[in-house]
GROMACS .gro file of C-alpha atoms in nm:
model
  242
    1MET     CA    1   0.006  -4.176   2.595
    2ARG     CA    2   0.228  -4.474   2.658
    3ILE     CA    3   0.594  -4.378   2.712
    4VAL     CA    4   0.887  -4.616   2.668
    5LYS     CA    5   1.217  -4.472   2.793
    6LEU     CA    6   1.536  -4.642   2.681
    7HIS     CA    7   1.898  -4.585   2.767
    8THR     CA    8   2.029  -4.686   2.424
    9THR     CA    9   1.878  -4.795   2.094
   10GLY     CA   10   1.979  -4.786   1.731
   11SER     CA   11   1.688  -4.579   1.605
   12THR     CA   12   1.371  -4.484   1.791
   13ASN     CA   13   1.178  -4.495   1.463
   14ASP     CA   14   1.301  -4.849   1.396
   15TYR     CA   15   1.222  -4.951   1.755
   16LEU     CA   16   0.865  -4.828   1.715
   17LYS     CA   17   0.821  -4.999   1.379
   18ALA     CA   18   0.933  -5.329   1.530
   19LEU     CA   19   0.705  -5.274   1.831
   20ALA     CA   20   0.408  -5.201   1.604
   21LYS     CA   21   0.463  -5.533   1.426
   22LYS     CA   22   0.461  -5.724   1.755
   23GLN     CA   23   0.175  -5.539   1.922
   24SER     CA   24  -0.141  -5.361   1.819
   25LEU     CA   25  -0.062  -5.001   1.911
   26GLU     CA   26  -0.402  -4.840   1.944
   27GLU     CA   27  -0.289  -4.561   2.178
   28ASP     CA   28  -0.021  -4.304   2.110
   29THR     CA   29   0.319  -4.450   2.196
   30LEU     CA   30   0.637  -4.251   2.254
   31VAL     CA   31   0.985  -4.404   2.256
   32TRP     CA   32   1.255  -4.181   2.407
   33ALA     CA   33   1.620  -4.288   2.399
   34LEU     CA   34   1.897  -4.117   2.595
   35GLU     CA   35   2.139  -4.249   2.334
   36GLN     CA   36   2.060  -4.325   1.971
   37THR     CA   37   2.341  -4.503   1.790
   38ASN     CA   38   2.192  -4.522   1.441
   39GLY     CA   39   1.964  -4.220   1.409
   40ARG     CA   40   1.840  -4.150   1.058
   41GLY     CA   41   1.742  -3.839   0.867
   42GLN     CA   42   1.596  -3.781   0.525
   43MET     CA   43   1.737  -3.985   0.236
   44GLY     CA   44   1.940  -4.209   0.465
   45THR     CA   45   2.149  -3.939   0.630
   46LYS     CA   46   2.277  -3.999   0.983
   47TRP     CA   47   2.178  -3.807   1.294
   48SER     CA   48   2.458  -3.826   1.553
   49THR     CA   49   2.426  -3.689   1.906
   50GLU     CA   50   2.606  -3.712   2.240
   51ALA     CA   51   2.438  -3.948   2.484
   52GLY     CA   52   2.209  -3.784   2.739
   53LYS     CA   53   2.248  -3.431   2.605
   54ASN     CA   54   1.976  -3.413   2.342
   55LEU     CA   55   1.620  -3.524   2.274
   56THR     CA   56   1.587  -3.823   2.041
   57PHE     CA   57   1.239  -3.970   2.037
   58SER     CA   58   0.966  -4.106   1.814
   59ILE     CA   59   0.587  -4.107   1.842
   60PHE     CA   60   0.353  -4.366   1.694
   61ARG     CA   61   0.008  -4.225   1.628
   62LYS     CA   62  -0.293  -4.366   1.453
   63VAL     CA   63  -0.412  -4.132   1.181
   64GLN     CA   64  -0.759  -3.987   1.158
   65ARG     CA   65  -0.889  -3.787   0.861
   66VAL     CA   66  -0.549  -3.746   0.695
   67THR     CA   67  -0.514  -3.937   0.367
   68ILE     CA   68  -0.203  -4.068   0.191
   69GLU     CA   69  -0.223  -3.767  -0.041
   70GLU     CA   70  -0.230  -3.532   0.260
   71GLN     CA   71   0.049  -3.690   0.465
   72PHE     CA   72   0.292  -3.401   0.408
   73TYR     CA   73   0.062  -3.194   0.631
   74VAL     CA   74   0.186  -3.410   0.920
   75THR     CA   75   0.541  -3.305   0.836
   76MET     CA   76   0.437  -2.941   0.820
   77ALA     CA   77   0.250  -2.963   1.151
   78ALA     CA   78   0.542  -3.131   1.329
   79SER     CA   79   0.787  -2.873   1.196
   80LEU     CA   80   0.567  -2.591   1.319
   81ALA     CA   81   0.532  -2.749   1.663
   82VAL     CA   82   0.911  -2.757   1.706
   83LYS     CA   83   0.939  -2.401   1.575
   84VAL     CA   84   0.688  -2.272   1.831
   85VAL     CA   85   0.870  -2.439   2.121
   86LEU     CA   86   1.206  -2.300   2.012
   87GLN     CA   87   1.060  -1.952   1.990
   88LYS     CA   88   0.917  -1.990   2.341
   89LEU     CA   89   1.270  -2.075   2.454
   90LEU     CA   90   1.384  -1.745   2.296
   91ILE     CA   91   1.578  -1.904   2.012
   92LYS     CA   92   1.620  -1.637   1.745
   93ASN     CA   93   1.559  -1.651   1.371
   94VAL     CA   94   1.391  -1.993   1.366
   95SER     CA   95   1.289  -2.120   1.023
   96VAL     CA   96   1.204  -2.445   0.846
   97LYS     CA   97   1.442  -2.563   0.577
   98TRP     CA   98   1.234  -2.767   0.336
   99PRO     CA   99   1.116  -3.025   0.397
  100ASN     CA  100   1.170  -3.065   0.773
  101ASP     CA  101   1.497  -2.933   0.915
  102ILE     CA  102   1.460  -2.663   1.177
  103LEU     CA  103   1.724  -2.390   1.168
  104SER     CA  104   1.834  -2.107   1.392
  105ASP     CA  105   1.986  -1.853   1.156
  106LYS     CA  106   2.158  -2.091   0.911
  107GLU     CA  107   2.243  -2.365   1.160
  108LYS     CA  108   2.048  -2.687   1.211
  109ILE     CA  109   1.903  -2.734   1.555
  110CYS     CA  110   1.646  -3.008   1.487
  111GLY     CA  111   1.569  -3.277   1.233
  112ILE     CA  112   1.240  -3.456   1.179
  113LEU     CA  113   1.177  -3.789   1.007
  114ILE     CA  114   0.820  -3.904   0.943
  115GLU     CA  115   0.744  -4.254   0.818
  116SER     CA  116   0.399  -4.366   0.712
  117VAL     CA  117   0.229  -4.693   0.802
  118ILE     CA  118   0.006  -4.797   0.512
  119LYS     CA  119  -0.261  -5.065   0.551
  120ARG     CA  120  -0.500  -5.177   0.280
  121GLY     CA  121  -0.397  -4.886   0.063
  122LYS     CA  122  -0.477  -4.626   0.331
  123LEU     CA  123  -0.269  -4.422   0.572
  124ASP     CA  124  -0.314  -4.604   0.903
  125ALA     CA  125  -0.054  -4.440   1.127
  126VAL     CA  126   0.257  -4.224   1.126
  127ILE     CA  127   0.586  -4.259   1.312
  128LEU     CA  128   0.725  -3.917   1.391
  129GLY     CA  129   1.095  -3.910   1.476
  130VAL     CA  130   1.256  -3.600   1.628
  131GLY     CA  131   1.622  -3.523   1.695
  132LEU     CA  132   1.655  -3.194   1.883
  133ASN     CA  133   1.994  -3.058   1.991
  134VAL     CA  134   1.947  -2.939   2.348
  135ASN     CA  135   2.258  -2.936   2.570
  136GLN     CA  136   2.530  -3.049   2.328
  137THR     CA  137   2.773  -2.770   2.240
  138ASP     CA  138   3.054  -2.949   2.055
  139PHE     CA  139   2.955  -3.089   1.715
  140GLY     CA  140   3.303  -3.169   1.590
  141ALA     CA  141   3.320  -3.173   1.212
  142VAL     CA  142   2.943  -3.158   1.164
  143PRO     CA  143   2.879  -2.843   0.959
  144ARG     CA  144   2.621  -2.583   1.057
  145ALA     CA  145   2.493  -2.748   1.374
  146THR     CA  146   2.375  -2.570   1.685
  147SER     CA  147   2.173  -2.636   2.000
  148ILE     CA  148   1.943  -2.468   2.248
  149LYS     CA  149   2.228  -2.436   2.499
  150THR     CA  150   2.462  -2.291   2.238
  151ARG     CA  151   2.203  -2.028   2.149
  152THR     CA  152   2.094  -1.940   2.503
  153GLY     CA  153   2.381  -2.038   2.732
  154ILE     CA  154   2.129  -2.224   2.948
  155HIS     CA  155   2.138  -2.596   3.039
  156PHE     CA  156   1.785  -2.734   3.002
  157ASN     CA  157   1.600  -3.029   3.152
  158LEU     CA  158   1.523  -3.268   2.866
  159GLU     CA  159   1.191  -3.385   3.006
  160GLU     CA  160   1.064  -3.027   3.041
  161ILE     CA  161   1.135  -2.958   2.675
  162LEU     CA  162   0.981  -3.291   2.574
  163ASN     CA  163   0.660  -3.193   2.756
  164MET     CA  164   0.658  -2.857   2.577
  165LEU     CA  165   0.696  -3.033   2.243
  166LEU     CA  166   0.415  -3.277   2.317
  167GLU     CA  167   0.183  -2.991   2.410
  168GLN     CA  168   0.248  -2.824   2.076
  169PHE     CA  169   0.226  -3.150   1.881
  170TYR     CA  170  -0.121  -3.210   2.017
  171HIS     CA  171  -0.222  -2.855   1.934
  172TYR     CA  172  -0.137  -2.924   1.571
  173VAL     CA  173  -0.293  -3.272   1.585
  174LYS     CA  174  -0.615  -3.093   1.679
  175LEU     CA  175  -0.581  -2.863   1.378
  176LEU     CA  176  -0.525  -3.166   1.153
  177SER     CA  177  -0.828  -3.346   1.296
  178GLN     CA  178  -1.036  -3.031   1.240
  179GLY     CA  179  -0.931  -3.026   0.875
  180LYS     CA  180  -0.752  -2.691   0.902
  181LEU     CA  181  -0.498  -2.790   0.640
  182ASP     CA  182  -0.484  -2.453   0.467
  183GLU     CA  183  -0.399  -2.284   0.797
  184ILE     CA  184  -0.112  -2.528   0.858
  185LYS     CA  185   0.023  -2.487   0.504
  186GLU     CA  186   0.013  -2.108   0.518
  187ASP     CA  187   0.197  -2.106   0.851
  188TYR     CA  188   0.457  -2.352   0.721
  189GLU     CA  189   0.519  -2.151   0.405
  190ALA     CA  190   0.547  -1.828   0.603
  191ASN     CA  191   0.836  -1.984   0.797
  192LEU     CA  192   1.025  -2.142   0.507
  193PHE     CA  193   1.397  -2.074   0.501
  194ARG     CA  194   1.499  -1.852   0.205
  195LYS     CA  195   1.139  -1.802   0.089
  196ASP     CA  196   1.106  -1.520  -0.165
  197LYS     CA  197   1.483  -1.472  -0.177
  198PRO     CA  198   1.705  -1.552  -0.479
  199SER     CA  199   1.888  -1.874  -0.393
  200THR     CA  200   2.118  -2.124  -0.558
  201PHE     CA  201   2.003  -2.482  -0.606
  202LYS     CA  202   2.159  -2.801  -0.735
  203GLY     CA  203   1.941  -3.010  -0.964
  204ALA     CA  204   1.982  -3.294  -1.210
  205ASN     CA  205   2.129  -3.059  -1.470
  206GLY     CA  206   2.361  -2.868  -1.238
  207LYS     CA  207   2.330  -2.546  -1.043
  208PHE     CA  208   2.062  -2.287  -1.106
  209VAL     CA  209   1.919  -1.977  -0.939
  210GLY     CA  210   1.557  -1.956  -0.831
  211ILE     CA  211   1.319  -1.824  -0.567
  212ILE     CA  212   1.127  -2.046  -0.325
  213LYS     CA  213   0.757  -1.957  -0.346
  214GLY     CA  214   0.605  -2.231  -0.133
  215VAL     CA  215   0.515  -2.601  -0.136
  216THR     CA  216   0.246  -2.808  -0.300
  217PRO     CA  217  -0.007  -3.000  -0.088
  218HIS     CA  218   0.199  -3.313  -0.165
  219GLY     CA  219   0.516  -3.151  -0.029
  220LYS     CA  220   0.700  -3.059  -0.347
  221LEU     CA  221   0.906  -2.741  -0.338
  222MET     CA  222   0.785  -2.467  -0.575
  223ILE     CA  223   1.071  -2.265  -0.723
  224LEU     CA  224   1.030  -1.965  -0.952
  225GLU     CA  225   1.300  -1.983  -1.217
  226GLU     CA  226   1.403  -1.796  -1.531
  227ASP     CA  227   1.129  -1.658  -1.756
  228ASP     CA  228   0.889  -1.664  -1.457
  229ILE     CA  229   0.845  -2.041  -1.481
  230LEU     CA  230   0.727  -2.204  -1.157
  231ASN     CA  231   0.867  -2.555  -1.127
  232GLU     CA  232   0.795  -2.821  -0.863
  233TYR     CA  233   1.065  -3.044  -0.717
  234ASP     CA  234   1.060  -3.356  -0.505
  235LEU     CA  235   1.310  -3.416  -0.225
  236LYS     CA  236   1.551  -3.619  -0.438
  237GLU     CA  237   1.536  -3.375  -0.729
  238VAL     CA  238   1.680  -3.055  -0.584
  239GLN     CA  239   1.915  -2.933  -0.312
  240LEU     CA  240   1.928  -2.582  -0.168
  241LEU     CA  241   2.286  -2.454  -0.150
  242PHE     CA  242   2.353  -2.196   0.120
   0.00000   0.00000   0.00000
């Protein structure tokens, strides 16, 4: 793996996208920034962190076997990799808030953003962006944020945690390459935040109560609603209120 370490950049995902346009990235490439000034989350949200205290990095990887229709399995695999590392660090009550926020109890400790590179109508590569709160303890007005240090009281070496994450990422890359998609999906669903619990959601027609039952292979959230009707929602169509 090629590693590019930066002091400051706007977004590691954007840096990698620009690099991929200039160069032919045939090997896995990781861009790690000590400070990210314009980090992005799902649907254009911002990811703000204190410089040098957290892990903000992106990985460019050519895709094998996974199709455009199956690309949500990459999101599921990445989420599970982060979950495993956090559990190894003795973080309690780790879960995945659909589609790809990692929580400890009800507080966000990590965000993942995956962008697809499509060529000739096929999935050619993915850019996996990770923002993991490690040693930051003051999040100001940011609601429901936490970090590894906040949870454990221990100051961690960023590179050690990065190596742990990479080890787990490649474990799940192996599962993807072996076509073990059902195994990944079952594991992901087993760790979904609020699964099988009555929850309140906000949709196009206002608030409603439902129960998360799982996800579709394309990444839509399956919610059991009134009259035992199972509906599927895309990211922009529903918001879990908690």
